[in-house]
mmCIF file of the N, C-alpha and C atoms, coordinates in Angstrom:
data_MODEL
# 
_entry.id   MODEL 
# 
loop_
_atom_site.group_PDB 
_atom_site.id 
_atom_site.type_symbol 
_atom_site.label_atom_id 
_atom_site.label_alt_id 
_atom_site.label_comp_id 
_atom_site.label_asym_id 
_atom_site.label_entity_id 
_atom_site.label_seq_id 
_atom_site.pdbx_PDB_ins_code 
_atom_site.Cartn_x 
_atom_site.Cartn_y 
_atom_site.Cartn_z 
_atom_site.occupancy 
_atom_site.B_iso_or_equiv 
_atom_site.pdbx_formal_charge 
_atom_site.auth_seq_id 
_atom_site.auth_comp_id 
_atom_site.auth_asym_id 
_atom_site.auth_atom_id 
_atom_site.pdbx_PDB_model_num 
ATOM 1   N N  . MET A 1 1  ? -10.352 -1.138  -15.233 1.00 0.00 ? 1  MET A N  1 
ATOM 2   C CA . MET A 1 1  ? -9.190  -0.973  -14.371 1.00 0.00 ? 1  MET A CA 1 
ATOM 3   C C  . MET A 1 1  ? -8.965  -2.263  -13.587 1.00 0.00 ? 1  MET A C  1 
ATOM 4   N N  . ASN A 1 2  ? -7.728  -2.725  -13.552 1.00 0.00 ? 2  ASN A N  1 
ATOM 5   C CA . ASN A 1 2  ? -7.403  -3.933  -12.807 1.00 0.00 ? 2  ASN A CA 1 
ATOM 6   C C  . ASN A 1 2  ? -7.422  -3.676  -11.304 1.00 0.00 ? 2  ASN A C  1 
ATOM 7   N N  . LYS A 1 3  ? -7.926  -4.653  -10.578 1.00 0.00 ? 3  LYS A N  1 
ATOM 8   C CA . LYS A 1 3  ? -7.848  -4.630  -9.120  1.00 0.00 ? 3  LYS A CA 1 
ATOM 9   C C  . LYS A 1 3  ? -6.934  -5.764  -8.710  1.00 0.00 ? 3  LYS A C  1 
ATOM 10  N N  . TRP A 1 4  ? -6.111  -5.521  -7.701  1.00 0.00 ? 4  TRP A N  1 
ATOM 11  C CA . TRP A 1 4  ? -5.096  -6.480  -7.289  1.00 0.00 ? 4  TRP A CA 1 
ATOM 12  C C  . TRP A 1 4  ? -5.266  -6.843  -5.828  1.00 0.00 ? 4  TRP A C  1 
ATOM 13  N N  . GLU A 1 5  ? -4.843  -8.048  -5.496  1.00 0.00 ? 5  GLU A N  1 
ATOM 14  C CA . GLU A 1 5  ? -4.655  -8.413  -4.106  1.00 0.00 ? 5  GLU A CA 1 
ATOM 15  C C  . GLU A 1 5  ? -3.174  -8.706  -3.928  1.00 0.00 ? 5  GLU A C  1 
ATOM 16  N N  . TYR A 1 6  ? -2.696  -8.559  -2.706  1.00 0.00 ? 6  TYR A N  1 
ATOM 17  C CA . TYR A 1 6  ? -1.270  -8.649  -2.442  1.00 0.00 ? 6  TYR A CA 1 
ATOM 18  C C  . TYR A 1 6  ? -0.967  -9.685  -1.373  1.00 0.00 ? 6  TYR A C  1 
ATOM 19  N N  . GLN A 1 7  ? 0.228   -10.237 -1.447  1.00 0.00 ? 7  GLN A N  1 
ATOM 20  C CA . GLN A 1 7  ? 0.706   -11.239 -0.495  1.00 0.00 ? 7  GLN A CA 1 
ATOM 21  C C  . GLN A 1 7  ? 2.142   -10.878 -0.140  1.00 0.00 ? 7  GLN A C  1 
ATOM 22  N N  . VAL A 1 8  ? 2.465   -10.927 1.137   1.00 0.00 ? 8  VAL A N  1 
ATOM 23  C CA . VAL A 1 8  ? 3.838   -10.757 1.614   1.00 0.00 ? 8  VAL A CA 1 
ATOM 24  C C  . VAL A 1 8  ? 4.203   -12.055 2.311   1.00 0.00 ? 8  VAL A C  1 
ATOM 25  N N  . ALA A 1 9  ? 5.306   -12.695 1.872   1.00 0.00 ? 9  ALA A N  1 
ATOM 26  C CA . ALA A 1 9  ? 5.621   -14.026 2.388   1.00 0.00 ? 9  ALA A CA 1 
ATOM 27  C C  . ALA A 1 9  ? 7.122   -14.195 2.596   1.00 0.00 ? 9  ALA A C  1 
ATOM 28  N N  . PRO A 1 10 ? 7.508   -14.835 3.701   1.00 0.00 ? 10 PRO A N  1 
ATOM 29  C CA . PRO A 1 10 ? 8.917   -15.196 3.872   1.00 0.00 ? 10 PRO A CA 1 
ATOM 30  C C  . PRO A 1 10 ? 9.270   -16.335 2.916   1.00 0.00 ? 10 PRO A C  1 
ATOM 31  N N  . ILE A 1 11 ? 10.478  -16.314 2.386   1.00 0.00 ? 11 ILE A N  1 
ATOM 32  C CA . ILE A 1 11 ? 10.938  -17.346 1.462   1.00 0.00 ? 11 ILE A CA 1 
ATOM 33  C C  . ILE A 1 11 ? 12.139  -18.054 2.100   1.00 0.00 ? 11 ILE A C  1 
ATOM 34  N N  . PRO A 1 12 ? 11.999  -19.340 2.409   1.00 0.00 ? 12 PRO A N  1 
ATOM 35  C CA . PRO A 1 12 ? 13.113  -20.086 3.006   1.00 0.00 ? 12 PRO A CA 1 
ATOM 36  C C  . PRO A 1 12 ? 14.326  -20.104 2.068   1.00 0.00 ? 12 PRO A C  1 
ATOM 37  N N  . LEU A 1 13 ? 15.505  -19.899 2.630   1.00 0.00 ? 13 LEU A N  1 
ATOM 38  C CA . LEU A 1 13 ? 16.712  -19.795 1.808   1.00 0.00 ? 13 LEU A CA 1 
ATOM 39  C C  . LEU A 1 13 ? 17.068  -21.092 1.089   1.00 0.00 ? 13 LEU A C  1 
ATOM 40  N N  . HIS A 1 14 ? 16.585  -22.217 1.534   1.00 0.00 ? 14 HIS A N  1 
ATOM 41  C CA . HIS A 1 14 ? 16.926  -23.481 0.880   1.00 0.00 ? 14 HIS A CA 1 
ATOM 42  C C  . HIS A 1 14 ? 15.882  -23.932 -0.138  1.00 0.00 ? 14 HIS A C  1 
ATOM 43  N N  . ASN A 1 15 ? 14.761  -23.202 -0.267  1.00 0.00 ? 15 ASN A N  1 
ATOM 44  C CA . ASN A 1 15 ? 13.671  -23.614 -1.166  1.00 0.00 ? 15 ASN A CA 1 
ATOM 45  C C  . ASN A 1 15 ? 13.111  -22.444 -1.974  1.00 0.00 ? 15 ASN A C  1 
ATOM 46  N N  . GLU A 1 16 ? 13.953  -21.512 -2.389  1.00 0.00 ? 16 GLU A N  1 
ATOM 47  C CA . GLU A 1 16 ? 13.448  -20.301 -3.042  1.00 0.00 ? 16 GLU A CA 1 
ATOM 48  C C  . GLU A 1 16 ? 12.617  -20.612 -4.278  1.00 0.00 ? 16 GLU A C  1 
ATOM 49  N N  . ALA A 1 17 ? 13.181  -21.388 -5.214  1.00 0.00 ? 17 ALA A N  1 
ATOM 50  C CA . ALA A 1 17 ? 12.486  -21.653 -6.473  1.00 0.00 ? 17 ALA A CA 1 
ATOM 51  C C  . ALA A 1 17 ? 11.194  -22.432 -6.237  1.00 0.00 ? 17 ALA A C  1 
ATOM 52  N N  . LEU A 1 18 ? 11.241  -23.420 -5.367  1.00 0.00 ? 18 LEU A N  1 
ATOM 53  C CA . LEU A 1 18 ? 10.046  -24.214 -5.081  1.00 0.00 ? 18 LEU A CA 1 
ATOM 54  C C  . LEU A 1 18 ? 8.929   -23.325 -4.536  1.00 0.00 ? 18 LEU A C  1 
ATOM 55  N N  . MET A 1 19 ? 9.254   -22.480 -3.583  1.00 0.00 ? 19 MET A N  1 
ATOM 56  C CA . MET A 1 19 ? 8.230   -21.600 -2.995  1.00 0.00 ? 19 MET A CA 1 
ATOM 57  C C  . MET A 1 19 ? 7.664   -20.638 -4.044  1.00 0.00 ? 19 MET A C  1 
ATOM 58  N N  . LEU A 1 20 ? 8.534   -20.015 -4.822  1.00 0.00 ? 20 LEU A N  1 
ATOM 59  C CA . LEU A 1 20 ? 8.060   -19.057 -5.824  1.00 0.00 ? 20 LEU A CA 1 
ATOM 60  C C  . LEU A 1 20 ? 7.250   -19.752 -6.907  1.00 0.00 ? 20 LEU A C  1 
ATOM 61  N N  . ASN A 1 21 ? 7.642   -20.951 -7.314  1.00 0.00 ? 21 ASN A N  1 
ATOM 62  C CA . ASN A 1 21 ? 6.849   -21.699 -8.298  1.00 0.00 ? 21 ASN A CA 1 
ATOM 63  C C  . ASN A 1 21 ? 5.473   -22.054 -7.746  1.00 0.00 ? 21 ASN A C  1 
ATOM 64  N N  . ASN A 1 22 ? 5.404   -22.395 -6.468  1.00 0.00 ? 22 ASN A N  1 
ATOM 65  C CA . ASN A 1 22 ? 4.106   -22.691 -5.855  1.00 0.00 ? 22 ASN A CA 1 
ATOM 66  C C  . ASN A 1 22 ? 3.206   -21.463 -5.860  1.00 0.00 ? 22 ASN A C  1 
ATOM 67  N N  . PHE A 1 23 ? 3.759   -20.301 -5.524  1.00 0.00 ? 23 PHE A N  1 
ATOM 68  C CA . PHE A 1 23 ? 2.965   -19.075 -5.597  1.00 0.00 ? 23 PHE A CA 1 
ATOM 69  C C  . PHE A 1 23 ? 2.514   -18.814 -7.033  1.00 0.00 ? 23 PHE A C  1 
ATOM 70  N N  . GLY A 1 24 ? 3.407   -19.019 -7.997  1.00 0.00 ? 24 GLY A N  1 
ATOM 71  C CA . GLY A 1 24 ? 3.064   -18.803 -9.403  1.00 0.00 ? 24 GLY A CA 1 
ATOM 72  C C  . GLY A 1 24 ? 1.933   -19.701 -9.865  1.00 0.00 ? 24 GLY A C  1 
ATOM 73  N N  . GLN A 1 25 ? 1.918   -20.947 -9.421  1.00 0.00 ? 25 GLN A N  1 
ATOM 74  C CA . GLN A 1 25 ? 0.845   -21.866 -9.789  1.00 0.00 ? 25 GLN A CA 1 
ATOM 75  C C  . GLN A 1 25 ? -0.499  -21.411 -9.232  1.00 0.00 ? 25 GLN A C  1 
ATOM 76  N N  . ASP A 1 26 ? -0.461  -20.640 -8.154  1.00 0.00 ? 26 ASP A N  1 
ATOM 77  C CA . ASP A 1 26 ? -1.702  -20.105 -7.573  1.00 0.00 ? 26 ASP A CA 1 
ATOM 78  C C  . ASP A 1 26 ? -2.065  -18.742 -8.148  1.00 0.00 ? 26 ASP A C  1 
ATOM 79  N N  . GLY A 1 27 ? -1.335  -18.306 -9.180  1.00 0.00 ? 27 GLY A N  1 
ATOM 80  C CA . GLY A 1 27 ? -1.671  -17.054 -9.856  1.00 0.00 ? 27 GLY A CA 1 
ATOM 81  C C  . GLY A 1 27 ? -0.954  -15.830 -9.326  1.00 0.00 ? 27 GLY A C  1 
ATOM 82  N N  . TRP A 1 28 ? -0.025  -16.005 -8.384  1.00 0.00 ? 28 TRP A N  1 
ATOM 83  C CA . TRP A 1 28 ? 0.706   -14.873 -7.823  1.00 0.00 ? 28 TRP A CA 1 
ATOM 84  C C  . TRP A 1 28 ? 1.863   -14.489 -8.733  1.00 0.00 ? 28 TRP A C  1 
ATOM 85  N N  . GLU A 1 29 ? 2.072   -13.193 -8.904  1.00 0.00 ? 29 GLU A N  1 
ATOM 86  C CA . GLU A 1 29 ? 3.189   -12.658 -9.682  1.00 0.00 ? 29 GLU A CA 1 
ATOM 87  C C  . GLU A 1 29 ? 4.150   -11.978 -8.719  1.00 0.00 ? 29 GLU A C  1 
ATOM 88  N N  . LEU A 1 30 ? 5.428   -12.316 -8.819  1.00 0.00 ? 30 LEU A N  1 
ATOM 89  C CA . LEU A 1 30 ? 6.446   -11.711 -7.955  1.00 0.00 ? 30 LEU A CA 1 
ATOM 90  C C  . LEU A 1 30 ? 6.650   -10.260 -8.346  1.00 0.00 ? 30 LEU A C  1 
ATOM 91  N N  . VAL A 1 31 ? 6.568   -9.365  -7.366  1.00 0.00 ? 31 VAL A N  1 
ATOM 92  C CA . VAL A 1 31 ? 6.817   -7.942  -7.597  1.00 0.00 ? 31 VAL A CA 1 
ATOM 93  C C  . VAL A 1 31 ? 8.265   -7.631  -7.249  1.00 0.00 ? 31 VAL A C  1 
ATOM 94  N N  . THR A 1 32 ? 8.697   -8.048  -6.054  1.00 0.00 ? 32 THR A N  1 
ATOM 95  C CA . THR A 1 32 ? 10.075  -7.824  -5.621  1.00 0.00 ? 32 THR A CA 1 
ATOM 96  C C  . THR A 1 32 ? 10.401  -8.762  -4.464  1.00 0.00 ? 32 THR A C  1 
ATOM 97  N N  . ILE A 1 33 ? 11.675  -8.925  -4.220  1.00 0.00 ? 33 ILE A N  1 
ATOM 98  C CA . ILE A 1 33 ? 12.158  -9.644  -3.036  1.00 0.00 ? 33 ILE A CA 1 
ATOM 99  C C  . ILE A 1 33 ? 13.089  -8.701  -2.286  1.00 0.00 ? 33 ILE A C  1 
ATOM 100 N N  . GLN A 1 34 ? 12.925  -8.646  -0.980  1.00 0.00 ? 34 GLN A N  1 
ATOM 101 C CA . GLN A 1 34 ? 13.800  -7.839  -0.140  1.00 0.00 ? 34 GLN A CA 1 
ATOM 102 C C  . GLN A 1 34 ? 14.386  -8.703  0.961   1.00 0.00 ? 34 GLN A C  1 
ATOM 103 N N  . THR A 1 35 ? 15.508  -8.262  1.496   1.00 0.00 ? 35 THR A N  1 
ATOM 104 C CA . THR A 1 35 ? 16.141  -8.950  2.615   1.00 0.00 ? 35 THR A CA 1 
ATOM 105 C C  . THR A 1 35 ? 15.690  -8.274  3.899   1.00 0.00 ? 35 THR A C  1 
ATOM 106 N N  . ASN A 1 36 ? 15.263  -9.076  4.885   1.00 0.00 ? 36 ASN A N  1 
ATOM 107 C CA . ASN A 1 36 ? 14.852  -8.484  6.155   1.00 0.00 ? 36 ASN A CA 1 
ATOM 108 C C  . ASN A 1 36 ? 16.077  -8.262  7.046   1.00 0.00 ? 36 ASN A C  1 
ATOM 109 N N  . ALA A 1 37 ? 15.872  -7.705  8.228   1.00 0.00 ? 37 ALA A N  1 
ATOM 110 C CA . ALA A 1 37 ? 16.969  -7.362  9.137   1.00 0.00 ? 37 ALA A CA 1 
ATOM 111 C C  . ALA A 1 37 ? 17.772  -8.584  9.581   1.00 0.00 ? 37 ALA A C  1 
ATOM 112 N N  . GLN A 1 38 ? 17.144  -9.755  9.584   1.00 0.00 ? 38 GLN A N  1 
ATOM 113 C CA . GLN A 1 38 ? 17.822  -10.979 9.996   1.00 0.00 ? 38 GLN A CA 1 
ATOM 114 C C  . GLN A 1 38 ? 18.521  -11.687 8.828   1.00 0.00 ? 38 GLN A C  1 
ATOM 115 N N  . GLY A 1 39 ? 18.435  -11.140 7.630   1.00 0.00 ? 39 GLY A N  1 
ATOM 116 C CA . GLY A 1 39 ? 19.079  -11.737 6.464   1.00 0.00 ? 39 GLY A CA 1 
ATOM 117 C C  . GLY A 1 39 ? 18.188  -12.678 5.675   1.00 0.00 ? 39 GLY A C  1 
ATOM 118 N N  . GLY A 1 40 ? 16.937  -12.841 6.088   1.00 0.00 ? 40 GLY A N  1 
ATOM 119 C CA . GLY A 1 40 ? 15.996  -13.685 5.356   1.00 0.00 ? 40 GLY A CA 1 
ATOM 120 C C  . GLY A 1 40 ? 15.378  -12.950 4.187   1.00 0.00 ? 40 GLY A C  1 
ATOM 121 N N  . LEU A 1 41 ? 14.742  -13.701 3.314   1.00 0.00 ? 41 LEU A N  1 
ATOM 122 C CA . LEU A 1 41 ? 14.100  -13.130 2.135   1.00 0.00 ? 41 LEU A CA 1 
ATOM 123 C C  . LEU A 1 41 ? 12.603  -12.970 2.360   1.00 0.00 ? 41 LEU A C  1 
ATOM 124 N N  . ILE A 1 42 ? 12.079  -11.840 1.907   1.00 0.00 ? 42 ILE A N  1 
ATOM 125 C CA . ILE A 1 42 ? 10.647  -11.553 1.949   1.00 0.00 ? 42 ILE A CA 1 
ATOM 126 C C  . ILE A 1 42 ? 10.195  -11.273 0.527   1.00 0.00 ? 42 ILE A C  1 
ATOM 127 N N  . ALA A 1 43 ? 9.194   -12.026 0.058   1.00 0.00 ? 43 ALA A N  1 
ATOM 128 C CA . ALA A 1 43 ? 8.658   -11.840 -1.289  1.00 0.00 ? 43 ALA A CA 1 
ATOM 129 C C  . ALA A 1 43 ? 7.381   -11.012 -1.216  1.00 0.00 ? 43 ALA A C  1 
ATOM 130 N N  . PHE A 1 44 ? 7.250   -10.086 -2.143  1.00 0.00 ? 44 PHE A N  1 
ATOM 131 C CA . PHE A 1 44 ? 6.037   -9.288  -2.303  1.00 0.00 ? 44 PHE A CA 1 
ATOM 132 C C  . PHE A 1 44 ? 5.417   -9.709  -3.634  1.00 0.00 ? 44 PHE A C  1 
ATOM 133 N N  . LEU A 1 45 ? 4.175   -10.179 -3.566  1.00 0.00 ? 45 LEU A N  1 
ATOM 134 C CA . LEU A 1 45 ? 3.510   -10.741 -4.740  1.00 0.00 ? 45 LEU A CA 1 
ATOM 135 C C  . LEU A 1 45 ? 2.160   -10.070 -4.948  1.00 0.00 ? 45 LEU A C  1 
ATOM 136 N N  . LYS A 1 46 ? 1.643   -10.168 -6.179  1.00 0.00 ? 46 LYS A N  1 
ATOM 137 C CA . LYS A 1 46 ? 0.312   -9.649  -6.483  1.00 0.00 ? 46 LYS A CA 1 
ATOM 138 C C  . LYS A 1 46 ? -0.362  -10.578 -7.472  1.00 0.00 ? 46 LYS A C  1 
ATOM 139 N N  . ARG A 1 47 ? -1.695  -10.518 -7.505  1.00 0.00 ? 47 ARG A N  1 
ATOM 140 C CA . ARG A 1 47 ? -2.482  -11.209 -8.529  1.00 0.00 ? 47 ARG A CA 1 
ATOM 141 C C  . ARG A 1 47 ? -3.787  -10.461 -8.704  1.00 0.00 ? 47 ARG A C  1 
ATOM 142 N N  . PRO A 1 48 ? -4.349  -10.554 -9.895  1.00 0.00 ? 48 PRO A N  1 
ATOM 143 C CA . PRO A 1 48 ? -5.631  -9.864  -10.133 1.00 0.00 ? 48 PRO A CA 1 
ATOM 144 C C  . PRO A 1 48 ? -6.720  -10.441 -9.236  1.00 0.00 ? 48 PRO A C  1 
ATOM 145 N N  . VAL A 1 49 ? -7.594  -9.580  -8.799  1.00 0.00 ? 49 VAL A N  1 
ATOM 146 C CA . VAL A 1 49 ? -8.761  -10.020 -8.035  1.00 0.00 ? 49 VAL A CA 1 
ATOM 147 C C  . VAL A 1 49 ? -9.763  -10.571 -9.030  1.00 0.00 ? 49 VAL A C  1 
ATOM 148 N N  . SER A 1 50 ? -10.207 -11.796 -8.816  1.00 0.00 ? 50 SER A N  1 
ATOM 149 C CA . SER A 1 50 ? -11.189 -12.371 -9.723  1.00 0.00 ? 50 SER A CA 1 
ATOM 150 C C  . SER A 1 50 ? -12.542 -11.710 -9.497  1.00 0.00 ? 50 SER A C  1 
ATOM 151 N N  . SER A 1 51 ? -13.363 -11.680 -10.536 1.00 0.00 ? 51 SER A N  1 
ATOM 152 C CA . SER A 1 51 ? -14.675 -11.055 -10.412 1.00 0.00 ? 51 SER A CA 1 
ATOM 153 C C  . SER A 1 51 ? -15.466 -11.797 -9.334  1.00 0.00 ? 51 SER A C  1 
ATOM 154 N N  . GLY A 1 52 ? -16.195 -11.046 -8.567  1.00 0.00 ? 52 GLY A N  1 
ATOM 155 C CA . GLY A 1 52 ? -16.936 -11.627 -7.470  1.00 0.00 ? 52 GLY A CA 1 
ATOM 156 C C  . GLY A 1 52 ? -16.237 -11.423 -6.128  1.00 0.00 ? 52 GLY A C  1 
ATOM 157 N N  . GLN A 1 53 ? -14.940 -11.066 -6.165  1.00 0.00 ? 53 GLN A N  1 
ATOM 158 C CA . GLN A 1 53 ? -14.206 -10.780 -4.934  1.00 0.00 ? 53 GLN A CA 1 
ATOM 159 C C  . GLN A 1 53 ? -14.032 -9.275  -4.855  1.00 0.00 ? 53 GLN A C  1 
ATOM 160 N N  . GLY A 1 54 ? -14.299 -8.717  -3.722  1.00 0.00 ? 54 GLY A N  1 
ATOM 161 C CA . GLY A 1 54 ? -14.062 -7.303  -3.518  1.00 0.00 ? 54 GLY A CA 1 
ATOM 162 C C  . GLY A 1 54 ? -12.726 -7.097  -2.858  1.00 0.00 ? 54 GLY A C  1 
ATOM 163 N N  . ALA A 1 55 ? -12.038 -6.041  -3.259  1.00 0.00 ? 55 ALA A N  1 
ATOM 164 C CA . ALA A 1 55 ? -10.746 -5.737  -2.617  1.00 0.00 ? 55 ALA A CA 1 
ATOM 165 C C  . ALA A 1 55 ? -10.687 -4.304  -2.228  1.00 0.00 ? 55 ALA A C  1 
# 
């Protein structure tokens, strides 16, 4: 069974692709993006927990 860790991160409106590509290079997979009450973007990401890390 896969174990996951999660990240919730604000995404600047002028650097969306750059930020998401940086997360992707670190092994994060985008689950969804939502708009917060102020109109900003919030990314929800996940990646498998590597063996040796407990989650």
